[in-house]
Amino acid sequence: MSPAASADLPSRSGHATDAALRAYRTVLHASDERTMLREICDVLVDAGVCKGAWIDLVSDGPTPQRAADWVIAKALPLMAPDGKTLGTLTLADSDPSAFDPAEMAILVQLAEDVASGIDALHQKAVRQSHEQRLLLVDRALRTLSAGNRTLVRCTEEAQLLAQMCRVIVEIGGYRVAWVGYAQHDTNRSIFPMAQAGVVEGSIERMNFTWADTPAGQTPPGMAIRNGKPYVRLDIATDPMLAPFREKSLEMGFAAVSAFPLIVDDEVIGNLDIVARERDAFGDQELAVLTELAEDLSFGISSLRVRARHRNAEKMLERMAFVDQLTGLPNRIRLRERLERAIEHARREHRPLALLTLNVDRFRDINEVLGYRSGDRLLAQLAGRLTGLPVAPALIARIGVDVFAVLLPGADAEQAEVTARAFARALDDPFEVEGARVEVQASIGIALFPGHGVDADALIMRSDAAAFQAKRDHLGIAIFRLDSERENRERLTLMADLRRGIAENQLRLYCQPKANMMSGRVCGVEALVRWAHPTHGLILPDRFIPFAERTGLINALTHWVINASLAQCYSWRERGIDMPLAVNLSARNLLEPHLVERLAGLLDTWGATPSWLQFELTESALMEDPAGALDVLRRMQQMGFRLYVDDFGTGYSSLSYLQKLPIDAVKIDKSFVLGMQADPDAWTIVKSTIDMVHNIGLEVVAEGTETQLIWDSLATLHTDVAQGSYVADPMPADEFAEWNAQRHGSALGLH
Ligand code: C2E
Ligand code: CA
Ligand code: CA
């Protein structure tokens, strides 16, 4: 340890007084301790008080023995005004007669002056560093609160990071702030996401890494690896920062800190803050900045959660409003847009047109080509419609083979021009799996306000017009009133239906299903009939579609379920345990509280879910996939067995079915009936059975009219058959008798 200050100059005769005066002046003007001490030693030697002088401070550690080289040495204690020993002033000389008592008295006074000088400088330093520290903590706090305002405002992750860096530099006065994300590449690189402040060249080129290698011992590397804040207080002396020293000092960097960013318990990166003050990042400042980094982590995390929610919502929305096969908006979306367009048209006093495009003979095409090719054809057709240079507001797919086009602002003439363009777009044959298919369409037009002033009226009337176009082979038809007359008849019939349901005119019929292995009846399907007071018994095909469109279907279904439970109850009283399968429409699934209502009905009849089963068509499942799925899941959880009805006529794929909560698939009767004559239909039935079995579901074949069909179905391992060969639909209250008679001949089916 070297003396704090010393001088070895030849002594002249003692001029203690002179030295004391000069020393006092030095103390008065001193601003730096080391300089002051050196100057005092110089003054003592220079004034000829002694030949050697040095000052040792307690704060510098133990004092080495240097006095031995001298003939005479006097050590004067340096005592602070509060009595604390600060060190010693040693005077040495080779002349044994040096330092007489009078001189010593003056020198003791001098030592006192020096001591109070040292003490004053110490206290000033303490004050300054305290103030400095307060300033640093204060700016950290300012940064934190500005940072929190940023958190609240930002909606995108990249924006948040950039803003946070800006706040740290602009509000906090730090030299540089940057955020790097840990990459999981081979180099474990740290990818700079945002930065603010002065950096020469890009941070990217500094090639930071968080690998546990020599290159990874930097603050960002350490913070990411350890998941803890990491500080290097002095770039100028820190050996770890040697590679960055020269550049850093040039740019005015003095201290650097790195804070981990932790999202979902994983360190995703770090926030780096560089300060220009050597004593930055004291404990308090560090605590505040750590909090800032934690807040930033929280901000990133909540933005990510929000982004995930947004994506999920978009997906659900897409599923609910978009037809999966063609990617076009579906019926629900069309309705919604149509309603808005009508409102707009009304305000602007403008017309609008709704076109309904029906693909002619699509069912035939589907049967000949198979439903897969049918799907492909529909997708191609949708592509042609949307590819036209006319700019309609919306093309939607609203049924298996029905498209709708909404034309805001269009009058009759413009609507017809557009309709012709759509018809022409189908002129060229389609190519589906090597086959050329000619497709024609019938297009109906309904206009606002002439044909209707609400969405329902327009949809119904453009649909009626399309029907007219088809029936009269017109290609294109604008809604006319004679179709309205038909409609009015239907409307009165429907008014009748409302009353019919209330007045118990519905009749429950049922049709048995037989297990193909045993030949035994394993269940019955509930089929409704309407005993109209003047028209007689009406088949469901004439009133169900209308009931579905008007919402009457909910009351109707409720009636059927109730009647079915009543029927089951009476069978059970007679010892017959036979599940009844009830048909549900798409709209039934949209009815709120359907599940609760079912539970209530079960309670009423003291029934269990095994009494009832439910059949749903593919299109019912596709209408509102998200909502329907939820209802079906709850029904299946309750214990109801669920069937997909009319399979093959809709447009769902088996892979889609696989995701649905269903137990069995009913192959549509059109395929089964066609099986004998049409090899394609036979192939469809066979491959459907195989695939349905492969996904672990049961197969029911509808339309089993003859023994020939029964036998073919048996060789294909169909599980259950339904159709005239087993029995035609019968009044439900006649089933028990029929079943008893048939019982003996159950095996005769084979
Ligand atoms: P579905 O669900 O496909 O019912 C089977 C239909 O096929 C019944 O017609 C039945 O009479 C007929 N069928 C049965 N076996 C054969 C056969 O071997 N050959 C032929 N060619 N046809 C056969 P139905 O009773 O006229 O019912 C027609 C449709 O009405 C039903 O088709 C169903 O979609 C609907 N429906 C009937 N009752 C209800 C109901 O209570 N609620 C709902 N939502 N729809 C119902
Ligand atoms: Ca059915
Ligand atoms: Ca069916």
PDB file of N, CA and C and ligand atoms in Angstrom, residues 525-527 583 615 645-646 666 702 722, ligand 2:
ATOM      1  N   GLU A 525     -88.586 -45.593 -35.357  1.00  0.00           N
ATOM      2  CA  GLU A 525     -88.420 -44.169 -35.617  1.00  0.00           C
ATOM      3  C   GLU A 525     -89.779 -43.493 -35.507  1.00  0.00           C
ATOM      4  N   ALA A 526     -89.815 -42.382 -34.813  1.00  0.00           N
ATOM      5  CA  ALA A 526     -91.060 -41.621 -34.685  1.00  0.00           C
ATOM      6  C   ALA A 526     -91.247 -40.764 -35.930  1.00  0.00           C
ATOM      7  N   LEU A 527     -92.381 -40.907 -36.598  1.00  0.00           N
ATOM      8  CA  LEU A 527     -92.667 -40.125 -37.806  1.00  0.00           C
ATOM      9  C   LEU A 527     -94.028 -39.471 -37.629  1.00  0.00           C
ATOM     10  N   ASN A 583     -86.939 -37.290 -34.851  1.00  0.00           N
ATOM     11  CA  ASN A 583     -86.193 -36.445 -35.784  1.00  0.00           C
ATOM     12  C   ASN A 583     -86.086 -35.023 -35.251  1.00  0.00           C
ATOM     13  N   GLU A 615     -82.450 -38.230 -34.253  1.00  0.00           N
ATOM     14  CA  GLU A 615     -81.873 -38.262 -35.594  1.00  0.00           C
ATOM     15  C   GLU A 615     -81.723 -36.832 -36.087  1.00  0.00           C
ATOM     16  N   ASP A 645     -78.818 -38.502 -39.863  1.00  0.00           N
ATOM     17  CA  ASP A 645     -79.876 -38.953 -40.765  1.00  0.00           C
ATOM     18  C   ASP A 645     -79.511 -38.621 -42.216  1.00  0.00           C
ATOM     19  N   ASP A 646     -80.105 -39.339 -43.159  1.00  0.00           N
ATOM     20  CA  ASP A 646     -79.962 -39.045 -44.593  1.00  0.00           C
ATOM     21  C   ASP A 646     -78.510 -38.878 -45.002  1.00  0.00           C
ATOM     22  N   LYS A 666     -77.181 -43.074 -40.485  1.00  0.00           N
ATOM     23  CA  LYS A 666     -78.213 -43.689 -41.319  1.00  0.00           C
ATOM     24  C   LYS A 666     -77.945 -43.334 -42.775  1.00  0.00           C
ATOM     25  N   GLU A 702     -81.434 -47.025 -44.507  1.00  0.00           N
ATOM     26  CA  GLU A 702     -82.839 -46.685 -44.761  1.00  0.00           C
ATOM     27  C   GLU A 702     -83.242 -47.249 -46.114  1.00  0.00           C
ATOM     28  N   GLN A 722     -83.912 -50.458 -42.033  1.00  0.00           N
ATOM     29  CA  GLN A 722     -85.217 -49.843 -41.860  1.00  0.00           C
ATOM     30  C   GLN A 722     -85.820 -49.728 -43.248  1.00  0.00           C
TER      31      GLN A 722
HETATM   32 CA    CA B   2     -85.184 -39.795 -39.758  1.00  0.00          CA
END
